[in-house]
Tab-separated table of C-alpha atoms in Angstrom:
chain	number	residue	atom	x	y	z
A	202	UNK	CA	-93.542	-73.154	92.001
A	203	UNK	CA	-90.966	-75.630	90.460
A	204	UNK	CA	-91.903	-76.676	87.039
A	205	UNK	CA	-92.051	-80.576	87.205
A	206	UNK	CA	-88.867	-82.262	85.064
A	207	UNK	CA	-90.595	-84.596	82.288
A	208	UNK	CA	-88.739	-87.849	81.926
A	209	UNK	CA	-88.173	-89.432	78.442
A	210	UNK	CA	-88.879	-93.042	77.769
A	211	UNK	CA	-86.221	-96.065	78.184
A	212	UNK	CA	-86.765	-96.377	74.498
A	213	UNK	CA	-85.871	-93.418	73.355
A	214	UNK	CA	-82.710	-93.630	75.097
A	215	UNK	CA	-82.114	-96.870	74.003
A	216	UNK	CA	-82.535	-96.068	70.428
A	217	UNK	CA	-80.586	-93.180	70.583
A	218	UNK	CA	-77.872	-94.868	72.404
A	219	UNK	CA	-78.369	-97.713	69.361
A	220	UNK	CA	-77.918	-95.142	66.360
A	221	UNK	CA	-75.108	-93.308	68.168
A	222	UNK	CA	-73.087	-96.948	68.376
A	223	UNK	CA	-74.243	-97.329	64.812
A	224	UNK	CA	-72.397	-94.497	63.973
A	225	UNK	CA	-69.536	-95.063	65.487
A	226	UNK	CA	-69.124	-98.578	63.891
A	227	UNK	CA	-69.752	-96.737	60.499
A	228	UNK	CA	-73.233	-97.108	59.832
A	229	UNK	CA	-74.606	-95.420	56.410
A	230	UNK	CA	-75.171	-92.477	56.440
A	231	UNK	CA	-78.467	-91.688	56.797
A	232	UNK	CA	-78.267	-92.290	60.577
A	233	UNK	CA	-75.623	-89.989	60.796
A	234	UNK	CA	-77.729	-87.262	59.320
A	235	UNK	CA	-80.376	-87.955	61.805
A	236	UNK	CA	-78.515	-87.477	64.817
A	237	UNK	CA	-76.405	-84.815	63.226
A	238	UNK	CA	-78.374	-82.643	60.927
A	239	UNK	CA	-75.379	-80.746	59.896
A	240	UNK	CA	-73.350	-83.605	58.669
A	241	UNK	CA	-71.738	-82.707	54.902
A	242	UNK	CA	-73.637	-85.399	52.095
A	243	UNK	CA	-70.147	-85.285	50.618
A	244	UNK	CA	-67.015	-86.125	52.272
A	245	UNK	CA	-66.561	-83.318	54.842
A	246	UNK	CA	-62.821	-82.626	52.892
A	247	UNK	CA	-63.978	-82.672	49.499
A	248	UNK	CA	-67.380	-80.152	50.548
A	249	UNK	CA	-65.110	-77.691	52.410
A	250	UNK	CA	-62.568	-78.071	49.060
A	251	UNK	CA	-66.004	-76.672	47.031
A	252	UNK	CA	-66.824	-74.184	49.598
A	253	UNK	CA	-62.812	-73.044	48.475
A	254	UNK	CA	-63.082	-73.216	45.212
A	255	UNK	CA	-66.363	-71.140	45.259
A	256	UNK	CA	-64.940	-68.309	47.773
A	257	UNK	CA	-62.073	-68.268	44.920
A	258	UNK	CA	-64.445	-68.157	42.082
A	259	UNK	CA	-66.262	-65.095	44.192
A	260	UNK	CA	-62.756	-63.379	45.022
A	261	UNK	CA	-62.121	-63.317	41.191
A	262	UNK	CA	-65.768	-61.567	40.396
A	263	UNK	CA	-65.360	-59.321	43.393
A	264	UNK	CA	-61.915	-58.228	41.728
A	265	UNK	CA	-63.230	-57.957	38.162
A	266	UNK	CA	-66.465	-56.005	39.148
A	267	UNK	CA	-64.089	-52.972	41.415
A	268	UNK	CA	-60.980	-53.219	38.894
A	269	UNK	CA	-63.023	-49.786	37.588
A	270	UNK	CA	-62.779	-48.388	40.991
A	271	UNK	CA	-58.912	-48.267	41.139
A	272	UNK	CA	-58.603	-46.772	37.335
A	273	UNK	CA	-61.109	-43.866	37.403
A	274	UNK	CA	-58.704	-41.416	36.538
A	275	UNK	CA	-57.303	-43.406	33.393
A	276	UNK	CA	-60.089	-44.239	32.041
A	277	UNK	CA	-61.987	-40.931	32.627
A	278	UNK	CA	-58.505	-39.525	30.645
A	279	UNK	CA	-58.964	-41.639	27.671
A	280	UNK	CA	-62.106	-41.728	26.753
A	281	UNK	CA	-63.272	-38.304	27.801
A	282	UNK	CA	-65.963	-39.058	29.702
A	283	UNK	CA	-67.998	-37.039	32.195
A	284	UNK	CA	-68.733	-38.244	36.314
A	285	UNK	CA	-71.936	-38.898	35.158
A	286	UNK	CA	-71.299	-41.402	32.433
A	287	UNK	CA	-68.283	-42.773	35.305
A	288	UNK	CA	-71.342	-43.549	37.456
A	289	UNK	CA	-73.406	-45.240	35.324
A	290	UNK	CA	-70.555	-47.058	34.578
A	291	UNK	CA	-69.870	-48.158	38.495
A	292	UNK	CA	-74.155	-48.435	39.196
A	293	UNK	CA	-76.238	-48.828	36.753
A	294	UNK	CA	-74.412	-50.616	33.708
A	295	UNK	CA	-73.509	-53.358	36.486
A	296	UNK	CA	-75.933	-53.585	39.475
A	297	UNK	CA	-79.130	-53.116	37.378
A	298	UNK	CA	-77.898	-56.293	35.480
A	299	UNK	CA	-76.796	-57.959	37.997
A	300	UNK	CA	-79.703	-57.603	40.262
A	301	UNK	CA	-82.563	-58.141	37.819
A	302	UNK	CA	-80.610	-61.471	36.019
A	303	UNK	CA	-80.244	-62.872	39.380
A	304	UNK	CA	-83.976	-63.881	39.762
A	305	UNK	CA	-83.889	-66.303	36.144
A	306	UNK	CA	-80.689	-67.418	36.873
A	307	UNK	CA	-81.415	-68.678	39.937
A	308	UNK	CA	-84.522	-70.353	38.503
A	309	UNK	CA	-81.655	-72.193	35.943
A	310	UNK	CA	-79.865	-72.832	38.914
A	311	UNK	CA	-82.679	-75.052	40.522
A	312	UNK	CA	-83.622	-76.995	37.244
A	313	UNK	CA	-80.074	-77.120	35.313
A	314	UNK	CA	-76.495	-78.459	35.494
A	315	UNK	CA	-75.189	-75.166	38.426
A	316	UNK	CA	-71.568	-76.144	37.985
A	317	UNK	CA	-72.035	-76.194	34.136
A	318	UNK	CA	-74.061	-72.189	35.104
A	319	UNK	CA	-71.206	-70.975	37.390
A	320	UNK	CA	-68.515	-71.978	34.181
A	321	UNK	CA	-70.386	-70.122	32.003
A	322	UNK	CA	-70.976	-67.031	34.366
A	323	UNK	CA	-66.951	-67.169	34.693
A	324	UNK	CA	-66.768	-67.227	31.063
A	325	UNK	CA	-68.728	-64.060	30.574
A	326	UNK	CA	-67.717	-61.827	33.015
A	327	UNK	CA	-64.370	-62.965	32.374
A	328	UNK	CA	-64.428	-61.900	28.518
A	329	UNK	CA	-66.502	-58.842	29.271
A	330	UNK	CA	-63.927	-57.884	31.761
A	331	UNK	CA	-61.127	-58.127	29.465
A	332	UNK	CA	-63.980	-56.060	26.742
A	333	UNK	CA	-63.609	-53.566	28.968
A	334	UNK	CA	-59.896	-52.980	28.300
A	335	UNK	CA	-60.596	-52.681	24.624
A	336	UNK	CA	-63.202	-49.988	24.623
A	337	UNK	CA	-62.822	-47.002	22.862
A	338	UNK	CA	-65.600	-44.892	24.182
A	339	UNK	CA	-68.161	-45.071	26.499
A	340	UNK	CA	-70.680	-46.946	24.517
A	341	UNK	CA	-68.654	-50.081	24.190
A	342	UNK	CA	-67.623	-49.660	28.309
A	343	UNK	CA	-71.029	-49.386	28.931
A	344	UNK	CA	-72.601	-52.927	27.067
A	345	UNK	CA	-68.676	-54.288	28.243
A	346	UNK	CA	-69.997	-53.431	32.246
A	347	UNK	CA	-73.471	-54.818	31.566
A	348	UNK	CA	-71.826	-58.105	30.111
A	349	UNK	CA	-69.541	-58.603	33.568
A	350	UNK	CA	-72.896	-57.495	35.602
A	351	UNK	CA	-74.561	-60.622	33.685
A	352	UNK	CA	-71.801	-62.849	34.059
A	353	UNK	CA	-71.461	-62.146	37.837
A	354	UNK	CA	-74.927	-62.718	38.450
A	355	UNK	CA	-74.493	-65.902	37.488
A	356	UNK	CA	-72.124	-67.024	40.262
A	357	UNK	CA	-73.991	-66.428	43.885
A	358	UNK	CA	-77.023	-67.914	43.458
A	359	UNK	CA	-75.896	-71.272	41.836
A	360	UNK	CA	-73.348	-71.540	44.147
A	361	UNK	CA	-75.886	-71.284	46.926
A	362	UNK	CA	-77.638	-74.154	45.380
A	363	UNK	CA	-74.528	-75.995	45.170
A	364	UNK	CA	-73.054	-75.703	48.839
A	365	UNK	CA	-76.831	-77.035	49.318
A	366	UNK	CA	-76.042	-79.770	47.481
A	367	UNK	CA	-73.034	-80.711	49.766
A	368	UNK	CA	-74.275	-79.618	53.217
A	369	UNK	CA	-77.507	-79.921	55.638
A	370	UNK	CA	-78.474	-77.998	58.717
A	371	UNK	CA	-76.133	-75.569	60.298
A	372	UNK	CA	-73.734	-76.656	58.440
A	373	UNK	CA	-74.814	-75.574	55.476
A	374	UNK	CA	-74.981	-72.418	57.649
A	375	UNK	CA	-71.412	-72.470	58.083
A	376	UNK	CA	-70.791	-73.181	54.952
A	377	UNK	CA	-72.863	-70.263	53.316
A	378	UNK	CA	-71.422	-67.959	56.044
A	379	UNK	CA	-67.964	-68.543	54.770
A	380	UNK	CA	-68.277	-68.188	51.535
């Protein structure tokens, strides 16, 4: 049997029909968020210019983490190591690191100054990265790996917390999904 259609009260339409013309004349924007839960806090240029600026920041880490990848055979060549020490040097020196620092870092993130987090994480890996260059054996590689691993972990989730910070709703799904 047909389902009965339930009819919504005049009011409602009337106040929706009064916060959408509220909009429209540039009402604050609170009402906005209300009728569109996905509405950037920021201005929707300068949030999508942060959601850049992080993808860049991430395309830089992504880089500086794999730069081993594409120089196995160097490096195994000068320093004389074995494929066992190479994959401690590609796992565990980085993604143990990485993983575990994530959780307190993330913590920072929700209590601390994330932009101020993600410039330091930068810092780190950055300078551990261009450790890695100087090392003279696998010792100093190693502790040079674990420093970009700590860096790195810095970046995803205080930038997370930031593109929080600048969008709501499925926007902030978009958002995250870009980046």
């Amino acid at each position: 049997a047909p389902q009965p259609v339930e009819h919504r009260a005049a009011g409602a339409d009337a106040n929706l029909y009064l916060a959408a013309a509220a909009v429209l004349a540039g009402a604050e924007k609170g009402i906005r968020e209300k009728l569109d839960p996905g509405f950037p806090v920021a201005g929707n240029g300068y949030a999508w210019y942060v959601v850049g600026v992080l993808i860049l920041a991430y395309t830089v880490s992504y880089v500086d983490r794999t730069i081993l990848t594409l120089l196995v055979k160097p490096i195994r060549e000068s320093l004389q190591i074995s494929d066992t020490q190479l994959s401690l040097l590609h796992g565990l020196a980085f993604a143990l690191f990485y993983t575990v620092l994530g959780i307190p870092i993330a913590r920072l993130a929700d209590r601390h100054d994330r932009t101020r987090i993600i410039a330091v994480g930068i810092v780190v890996w950055s300078a551990m990265t261009a450790l890695c260059g100087f090392a003279r054996n696998f010792g100093q590689l190693f502790l040079a790996r674990v420093g970009v691993g700590v860096g790195e972990a810095a970046l995803t989730p205080a930038a997370f917390s930031v593109l929080g910070d600048y969008f709501k709703g499925p926007a902030l799904t978009r958002a995250l999904s870009v980046y």
